[in-house]
PDB file of C-alpha atoms in Angstrom:
ATOM      1  CA  UNK A  20      -9.477  71.911  26.200  1.00  0.00           C
ATOM      2  CA  UNK A  21     -10.100  68.786  28.296  1.00  0.00           C
ATOM      3  CA  UNK A  22     -13.911  69.591  28.361  1.00  0.00           C
ATOM      4  CA  UNK A  23     -13.893  70.017  24.522  1.00  0.00           C
ATOM      5  CA  UNK A  24     -12.071  66.787  23.961  1.00  0.00           C
ATOM      6  CA  UNK A  25     -14.550  64.993  26.186  1.00  0.00           C
ATOM      7  CA  UNK A  26     -17.445  66.454  24.245  1.00  0.00           C
ATOM      8  CA  UNK A  27     -15.883  65.375  20.894  1.00  0.00           C
ATOM      9  CA  UNK A  28     -15.462  61.810  22.195  1.00  0.00           C
ATOM     10  CA  UNK A  29     -19.010  61.692  23.526  1.00  0.00           C
ATOM     11  CA  UNK A  30     -20.556  63.078  20.285  1.00  0.00           C
ATOM     12  CA  UNK A  31     -18.579  60.490  18.195  1.00  0.00           C
ATOM     13  CA  UNK A  32     -19.676  57.650  20.371  1.00  0.00           C
ATOM     14  CA  UNK A  33     -23.251  58.678  19.908  1.00  0.00           C
ATOM     15  CA  UNK A  34     -23.017  59.457  16.199  1.00  0.00           C
ATOM     16  CA  UNK A  35     -20.691  56.607  15.223  1.00  0.00           C
ATOM     17  CA  UNK A  36     -22.141  53.984  17.519  1.00  0.00           C
ATOM     18  CA  UNK A  37     -20.868  50.507  17.698  1.00  0.00           C
ATOM     19  CA  UNK A  38     -20.410  49.201  14.125  1.00  0.00           C
ATOM     20  CA  UNK A  39     -20.657  45.695  15.461  1.00  0.00           C
ATOM     21  CA  UNK A  40     -19.674  42.564  13.401  1.00  0.00           C
ATOM     22  CA  UNK A  41     -20.226  42.758   9.653  1.00  0.00           C
ATOM     23  CA  UNK A  42     -23.356  41.268   8.175  1.00  0.00           C
ATOM     24  CA  UNK A  43     -23.184  37.809   6.550  1.00  0.00           C
ATOM     25  CA  UNK A  44     -22.802  37.703   2.777  1.00  0.00           C
ATOM     26  CA  UNK A  45     -24.923  35.454   0.631  1.00  0.00           C
ATOM     27  CA  UNK A  46     -25.221  34.074  -2.906  1.00  0.00           C
ATOM     28  CA  UNK A  47     -23.399  31.741  -5.127  1.00  0.00           C
ATOM     29  CA  UNK A  48     -19.637  31.251  -4.872  1.00  0.00           C
ATOM     30  CA  UNK A  49     -19.122  33.795  -7.657  1.00  0.00           C
ATOM     31  CA  UNK A  50     -20.758  36.559  -5.603  1.00  0.00           C
ATOM     32  CA  UNK A  51     -17.749  36.868  -3.297  1.00  0.00           C
ATOM     33  CA  UNK A  52     -15.414  37.774  -6.207  1.00  0.00           C
ATOM     34  CA  UNK A  53     -15.009  41.537  -6.715  1.00  0.00           C
ATOM     35  CA  UNK A  54     -12.870  43.024  -9.549  1.00  0.00           C
ATOM     36  CA  UNK A  55     -11.385  46.440  -8.877  1.00  0.00           C
ATOM     37  CA  UNK A  56      -8.953  48.613 -10.803  1.00  0.00           C
ATOM     38  CA  UNK A  57      -5.897  47.153  -9.167  1.00  0.00           C
ATOM     39  CA  UNK A  58      -6.832  43.852  -7.617  1.00  0.00           C
ATOM     40  CA  UNK A  59      -9.392  41.072  -7.463  1.00  0.00           C
ATOM     41  CA  UNK A  60     -10.703  40.491  -3.976  1.00  0.00           C
ATOM     42  CA  UNK A  61     -12.485  37.563  -2.401  1.00  0.00           C
ATOM     43  CA  UNK A  62     -14.703  38.739   0.399  1.00  0.00           C
ATOM     44  CA  UNK A  63     -17.136  36.651   2.460  1.00  0.00           C
ATOM     45  CA  UNK A  64     -18.552  36.768   5.930  1.00  0.00           C
ATOM     46  CA  UNK A  65     -20.274  33.599   7.406  1.00  0.00           C
ATOM     47  CA  UNK A  66     -21.204  32.852   3.766  1.00  0.00           C
ATOM     48  CA  UNK A  67     -23.240  29.687   3.482  1.00  0.00           C
ATOM     49  CA  UNK A  68     -22.446  27.299   0.619  1.00  0.00           C
ATOM     50  CA  UNK A  69     -23.730  23.836  -0.227  1.00  0.00           C
ATOM     51  CA  UNK A  70     -20.774  21.472  -0.908  1.00  0.00           C
ATOM     52  CA  UNK A  71     -22.564  19.679  -3.694  1.00  0.00           C
ATOM     53  CA  UNK A  72     -23.192  22.972  -5.623  1.00  0.00           C
ATOM     54  CA  UNK A  73     -19.609  24.079  -5.627  1.00  0.00           C
ATOM     55  CA  UNK A  74     -17.806  24.154  -9.001  1.00  0.00           C
ATOM     56  CA  UNK A  75     -15.139  21.672  -8.030  1.00  0.00           C
ATOM     57  CA  UNK A  76     -14.252  18.284  -9.486  1.00  0.00           C
ATOM     58  CA  UNK A  77     -13.941  16.078  -6.380  1.00  0.00           C
ATOM     59  CA  UNK A  78     -13.082  12.461  -6.866  1.00  0.00           C
ATOM     60  CA  UNK A  79     -15.623  11.615  -4.122  1.00  0.00           C
ATOM     61  CA  UNK A  80     -19.007  13.336  -3.729  1.00  0.00           C
ATOM     62  CA  UNK A  81     -19.192  15.964  -0.976  1.00  0.00           C
ATOM     63  CA  UNK A  82     -22.481  16.856   0.679  1.00  0.00           C
ATOM     64  CA  UNK A  83     -23.427  19.230   3.495  1.00  0.00           C
ATOM     65  CA  UNK A  84     -23.230  22.914   4.172  1.00  0.00           C
ATOM     66  CA  UNK A  85     -20.255  25.091   5.054  1.00  0.00           C
ATOM     67  CA  UNK A  86     -19.726  28.583   6.178  1.00  0.00           C
ATOM     68  CA  UNK A  87     -16.920  30.566   4.525  1.00  0.00           C
ATOM     69  CA  UNK A  88     -15.021  33.676   5.772  1.00  0.00           C
ATOM     70  CA  UNK A  89     -12.656  35.122   3.237  1.00  0.00           C
ATOM     71  CA  UNK A  90     -10.587  38.271   2.854  1.00  0.00           C
ATOM     72  CA  UNK A  91      -8.066  37.693   0.037  1.00  0.00           C
ATOM     73  CA  UNK A  92      -6.494  40.191  -2.406  1.00  0.00           C
ATOM     74  CA  UNK A  93      -4.973  39.218  -5.771  1.00  0.00           C
ATOM     75  CA  UNK A  94      -3.158  42.089  -7.487  1.00  0.00           C
ATOM     76  CA  UNK A  95      -3.757  42.694 -11.136  1.00  0.00           C
ATOM     77  CA  UNK A  96      -0.653  42.821 -13.397  1.00  0.00           C
ATOM     78  CA  UNK A  97      -1.327  43.666 -16.996  1.00  0.00           C
ATOM     79  CA  UNK A  98      -5.090  43.294 -16.333  1.00  0.00           C
ATOM     80  CA  UNK A  99      -4.490  39.630 -15.191  1.00  0.00           C
ATOM     81  CA  UNK A 100      -4.702  38.282 -11.622  1.00  0.00           C
ATOM     82  CA  UNK A 101      -1.224  37.596 -10.227  1.00  0.00           C
ATOM     83  CA  UNK A 102      -1.793  34.740  -7.928  1.00  0.00           C
ATOM     84  CA  UNK A 103       1.841  34.573  -7.060  1.00  0.00           C
ATOM     85  CA  UNK A 104       1.496  37.862  -5.190  1.00  0.00           C
ATOM     86  CA  UNK A 105      -1.847  37.051  -3.392  1.00  0.00           C
ATOM     87  CA  UNK A 106      -2.327  37.673   0.288  1.00  0.00           C
ATOM     88  CA  UNK A 107      -5.078  37.194   2.846  1.00  0.00           C
ATOM     89  CA  UNK A 108      -6.965  34.451   4.722  1.00  0.00           C
ATOM     90  CA  UNK A 109      -9.934  32.092   4.280  1.00  0.00           C
ATOM     91  CA  UNK A 110     -11.738  29.979   6.902  1.00  0.00           C
ATOM     92  CA  UNK A 111     -14.250  27.122   6.383  1.00  0.00           C
ATOM     93  CA  UNK A 112     -16.566  25.659   8.959  1.00  0.00           C
ATOM     94  CA  UNK A 113     -19.073  22.854   8.570  1.00  0.00           C
ATOM     95  CA  UNK A 114     -22.533  24.056   9.770  1.00  0.00           C
ATOM     96  CA  UNK A 115     -24.786  21.332   8.611  1.00  0.00           C
ATOM     97  CA  UNK A 116     -23.776  17.633   8.541  1.00  0.00           C
ATOM     98  CA  UNK A 117     -20.883  17.434   6.061  1.00  0.00           C
ATOM     99  CA  UNK A 118     -19.713  14.134   4.710  1.00  0.00           C
ATOM    100  CA  UNK A 119     -17.620  12.447   1.991  1.00  0.00           C
ATOM    101  CA  UNK A 120     -19.625  10.081  -0.219  1.00  0.00           C
ATOM    102  CA  UNK A 121     -23.374   9.676  -0.894  1.00  0.00           C
ATOM    103  CA  UNK A 122     -23.680   6.057  -1.648  1.00  0.00           C
ATOM    104  CA  UNK A 123     -22.466   6.284  -5.243  1.00  0.00           C
ATOM    105  CA  UNK A 124     -19.618   3.956  -6.358  1.00  0.00           C
ATOM    106  CA  UNK A 125     -16.139   5.443  -5.978  1.00  0.00           C
ATOM    107  CA  UNK A 126     -12.606   4.166  -6.557  1.00  0.00           C
ATOM    108  CA  UNK A 127     -10.297   4.003  -3.525  1.00  0.00           C
ATOM    109  CA  UNK A 128      -6.694   3.494  -4.475  1.00  0.00           C
ATOM    110  CA  UNK A 129      -6.289   0.566  -6.870  1.00  0.00           C
ATOM    111  CA  UNK A 130      -9.386  -1.173  -5.698  1.00  0.00           C
ATOM    112  CA  UNK A 131     -12.436  -1.734  -7.830  1.00  0.00           C
ATOM    113  CA  UNK A 132     -15.220   0.837  -7.480  1.00  0.00           C
ATOM    114  CA  UNK A 133     -17.181   0.452  -4.287  1.00  0.00           C
ATOM    115  CA  UNK A 134     -20.292   2.098  -2.771  1.00  0.00           C
ATOM    116  CA  UNK A 135     -19.205   4.765  -0.300  1.00  0.00           C
ATOM    117  CA  UNK A 136     -22.161   5.287   2.107  1.00  0.00           C
ATOM    118  CA  UNK A 137     -20.763   8.411   3.640  1.00  0.00           C
ATOM    119  CA  UNK A 138     -17.973   9.437   6.068  1.00  0.00           C
ATOM    120  CA  UNK A 139     -18.915  12.150   8.559  1.00  0.00           C
ATOM    121  CA  UNK A 140     -16.964  15.393   8.424  1.00  0.00           C
ATOM    122  CA  UNK A 141     -18.840  17.250  11.218  1.00  0.00           C
ATOM    123  CA  UNK A 142     -16.859  19.633  13.185  1.00  0.00           C
ATOM    124  CA  UNK A 143     -14.613  20.612  10.334  1.00  0.00           C
ATOM    125  CA  UNK A 144     -12.909  23.969  10.943  1.00  0.00           C
ATOM    126  CA  UNK A 145     -10.004  24.873   8.766  1.00  0.00           C
ATOM    127  CA  UNK A 146      -8.173  28.173   7.993  1.00  0.00           C
ATOM    128  CA  UNK A 147      -5.704  28.993   5.234  1.00  0.00           C
ATOM    129  CA  UNK A 148      -3.449  32.067   5.284  1.00  0.00           C
ATOM    130  CA  UNK A 149      -1.811  33.395   2.177  1.00  0.00           C
ATOM    131  CA  UNK A 150       1.295  35.627   2.293  1.00  0.00           C
ATOM    132  CA  UNK A 151       3.426  36.497  -0.744  1.00  0.00           C
ATOM    133  CA  UNK A 152       1.736  33.938  -2.888  1.00  0.00           C
ATOM    134  CA  UNK A 153       2.259  31.007  -0.515  1.00  0.00           C
ATOM    135  CA  UNK A 154      -0.964  29.442   0.970  1.00  0.00           C
ATOM    136  CA  UNK A 155      -0.507  27.480   4.173  1.00  0.00           C
ATOM    137  CA  UNK A 156      -3.022  25.578   6.290  1.00  0.00           C
ATOM    138  CA  UNK A 157      -2.810  27.260   9.715  1.00  0.00           C
ATOM    139  CA  UNK A 158      -5.914  25.757  11.434  1.00  0.00           C
ATOM    140  CA  UNK A 159      -7.375  22.249  11.334  1.00  0.00           C
ATOM    141  CA  UNK A 160      -9.961  20.673  13.412  1.00  0.00           C
ATOM    142  CA  UNK A 161     -12.239  17.744  12.726  1.00  0.00           C
ATOM    143  CA  UNK A 162     -14.735  16.019  15.067  1.00  0.00           C
ATOM    144  CA  UNK A 163     -15.799  13.037  13.034  1.00  0.00           C
ATOM    145  CA  UNK A 164     -17.261   9.879  14.522  1.00  0.00           C
ATOM    146  CA  UNK A 165     -15.993   7.934  11.482  1.00  0.00           C
ATOM    147  CA  UNK A 166     -12.476   9.160  10.773  1.00  0.00           C
ATOM    148  CA  UNK A 167      -9.464  10.709  12.537  1.00  0.00           C
ATOM    149  CA  UNK A 168      -7.692  12.922  10.027  1.00  0.00           C
ATOM    150  CA  UNK A 169      -4.695  15.297  10.350  1.00  0.00           C
ATOM    151  CA  UNK A 170      -3.764  17.476   7.410  1.00  0.00           C
ATOM    152  CA  UNK A 171      -0.955  19.822   6.556  1.00  0.00           C
ATOM    153  CA  UNK A 172      -0.238  21.490   3.213  1.00  0.00           C
ATOM    154  CA  UNK A 173       1.498  24.343   1.562  1.00  0.00           C
ATOM    155  CA  UNK A 174       0.633  25.725  -2.032  1.00  0.00           C
ATOM    156  CA  UNK A 175       3.030  27.952  -3.882  1.00  0.00           C
ATOM    157  CA  UNK A 176       0.638  29.785  -6.089  1.00  0.00           C
ATOM    158  CA  UNK A 177       1.648  30.312  -9.729  1.00  0.00           C
ATOM    159  CA  UNK A 178       0.235  32.722 -12.387  1.00  0.00           C
ATOM    160  CA  UNK A 179      -1.665  29.666 -13.804  1.00  0.00           C
ATOM    161  CA  UNK A 180      -3.527  28.069 -10.882  1.00  0.00           C
ATOM    162  CA  UNK A 181      -2.949  24.522 -12.302  1.00  0.00           C
ATOM    163  CA  UNK A 182       0.727  25.064 -12.089  1.00  0.00           C
ATOM    164  CA  UNK A 183       0.751  25.859  -8.347  1.00  0.00           C
ATOM    165  CA  UNK A 184       3.099  23.607  -6.520  1.00  0.00           C
ATOM    166  CA  UNK A 185       1.741  21.347  -3.723  1.00  0.00           C
ATOM    167  CA  UNK A 186       3.327  19.866  -0.689  1.00  0.00           C
ATOM    168  CA  UNK A 187       1.245  18.293   1.973  1.00  0.00           C
ATOM    169  CA  UNK A 188       0.617  15.396   4.317  1.00  0.00           C
ATOM    170  CA  UNK A 189      -2.539  13.379   5.173  1.00  0.00           C
ATOM    171  CA  UNK A 190      -2.676  11.076   8.144  1.00  0.00           C
ATOM    172  CA  UNK A 191      -5.775   9.198   8.812  1.00  0.00           C
ATOM    173  CA  UNK A 192      -7.301   6.202  10.471  1.00  0.00           C
ATOM    174  CA  UNK A 193     -10.967   4.984  10.806  1.00  0.00           C
ATOM    175  CA  UNK A 194     -12.489   4.949  14.204  1.00  0.00           C
ATOM    176  CA  UNK A 195     -13.751   1.999  16.236  1.00  0.00           C
ATOM    177  CA  UNK A 196     -17.280   3.459  15.817  1.00  0.00           C
ATOM    178  CA  UNK A 197     -17.007   3.145  12.030  1.00  0.00           C
ATOM    179  CA  UNK A 198     -15.846  -0.499  12.443  1.00  0.00           C
ATOM    180  CA  UNK A 199     -19.024  -1.205  14.320  1.00  0.00           C
ATOM    181  CA  UNK A 200     -21.295   0.736  11.919  1.00  0.00           C
ATOM    182  CA  UNK A 201     -19.753  -0.339   8.655  1.00  0.00           C
ATOM    183  CA  UNK A 202     -16.979  -2.944   8.956  1.00  0.00           C
ATOM    184  CA  UNK A 203     -16.453  -3.094   5.158  1.00  0.00           C
ATOM    185  CA  UNK A 204     -15.905   0.649   4.830  1.00  0.00           C
ATOM    186  CA  UNK A 205     -13.535   0.552   7.842  1.00  0.00           C
ATOM    187  CA  UNK A 206     -11.464  -2.095   6.065  1.00  0.00           C
ATOM    188  CA  UNK A 207     -11.465  -0.136   2.733  1.00  0.00           C
ATOM    189  CA  UNK A 208     -10.182   2.951   4.396  1.00  0.00           C
ATOM    190  CA  UNK A 209      -7.432   1.020   6.092  1.00  0.00           C
ATOM    191  CA  UNK A 210      -6.400  -0.472   2.788  1.00  0.00           C
ATOM    192  CA  UNK A 211      -6.358   2.885   0.970  1.00  0.00           C
ATOM    193  CA  UNK A 212      -2.754   3.382   2.091  1.00  0.00           C
ATOM    194  CA  UNK A 213      -0.139   1.375   4.003  1.00  0.00           C
ATOM    195  CA  UNK A 214      -0.510   1.728   7.831  1.00  0.00           C
ATOM    196  CA  UNK A 215       2.633   3.039   9.534  1.00  0.00           C
ATOM    197  CA  UNK A 216       4.178   1.859  12.714  1.00  0.00           C
ATOM    198  CA  UNK A 217       2.228   4.644  14.528  1.00  0.00           C
ATOM    199  CA  UNK A 218      -1.126   3.038  13.520  1.00  0.00           C
ATOM    200  CA  UNK A 219      -1.946   5.798  11.028  1.00  0.00           C
ATOM    201  CA  UNK A 220      -2.220   5.621   7.269  1.00  0.00           C
ATOM    202  CA  UNK A 221      -0.065   8.239   5.574  1.00  0.00           C
ATOM    203  CA  UNK A 222      -0.440   9.952   2.159  1.00  0.00           C
ATOM    204  CA  UNK A 223       2.085  12.489   0.923  1.00  0.00           C
ATOM    205  CA  UNK A 224       0.730  15.015  -1.558  1.00  0.00           C
ATOM    206  CA  UNK A 225       3.121  16.505  -4.160  1.00  0.00           C
ATOM    207  CA  UNK A 226       3.020  17.748  -7.698  1.00  0.00           C
ATOM    208  CA  UNK A 227       0.749  20.589  -8.817  1.00  0.00           C
ATOM    209  CA  UNK A 228      -2.843  21.591  -8.374  1.00  0.00           C
ATOM    210  CA  UNK A 229      -3.440  20.533 -11.979  1.00  0.00           C
ATOM    211  CA  UNK A 230      -1.641  17.249 -11.598  1.00  0.00           C
ATOM    212  CA  UNK A 231      -1.468  16.206  -7.931  1.00  0.00           C
ATOM    213  CA  UNK A 232       0.410  13.137  -6.917  1.00  0.00           C
ATOM    214  CA  UNK A 233      -0.748  11.033  -3.913  1.00  0.00           C
ATOM    215  CA  UNK A 234       1.982   8.760  -2.612  1.00  0.00           C
ATOM    216  CA  UNK A 235       1.410   6.138   0.092  1.00  0.00           C
ATOM    217  CA  UNK A 236       4.494   7.148   2.003  1.00  0.00           C
ATOM    218  CA  UNK A 237       5.203   8.232   5.542  1.00  0.00           C
ATOM    219  CA  UNK A 238       5.104  12.026   5.845  1.00  0.00           C
ATOM    220  CA  UNK A 239       5.969  14.307   8.744  1.00  0.00           C
ATOM    221  CA  UNK A 240       3.047  14.400  11.249  1.00  0.00           C
ATOM    222  CA  UNK A 241       4.604  17.478  12.944  1.00  0.00           C
ATOM    223  CA  UNK A 242       3.555  19.467   9.954  1.00  0.00           C
ATOM    224  CA  UNK A 243      -0.149  18.882  10.738  1.00  0.00           C
ATOM    225  CA  UNK A 244      -1.706  21.964  12.405  1.00  0.00           C
ATOM    226  CA  UNK A 245      -3.259  21.377  15.765  1.00  0.00           C
TER     227      UNK A 245
END
């Protein structure tokens, strides 16, 4: 019996081999969406995407390339995706010089539109986990020479994506390197939100995905993932 079991293990190891890591996926963002009989799945492996080609309405231009890993399931209820029951995870990494701004005029807070030459976001590595329809940021890393930024957020997904409730906190401060490279931009970032006693600017995020509210108010830094 022992000899037979050993033979079975050996034959399987030869026949099955080492599957190894899955191959990277590719294509436009829509290519990671798969519709099945009971669920919609989002599946991506080291999937390269250009930020400026994504179908998102960002208030500030985003440029650079990211790598996406995703494994998310959204059940179908009456043939419609039930986001409030979604589960899974998604991770984004910057792989080719990412930045906010491309020199075009943008509005920061209540200030008049100004040219934003670009804030480096290199080193970005973030992960979101979704459980029972609640998406939480569980990983955040950013190695930018221009900006220190800590982020925390939670999204309670609703059947209508725009109705999903937001709760989050942004804490940021421009670096000394940015003050040397672009003093004007350094000042603009500092003025975007009141600076707290800890030397950081705070922005609390509330409302919904469709109508987010950004409040210049101190929020809990302990919520920010490390």
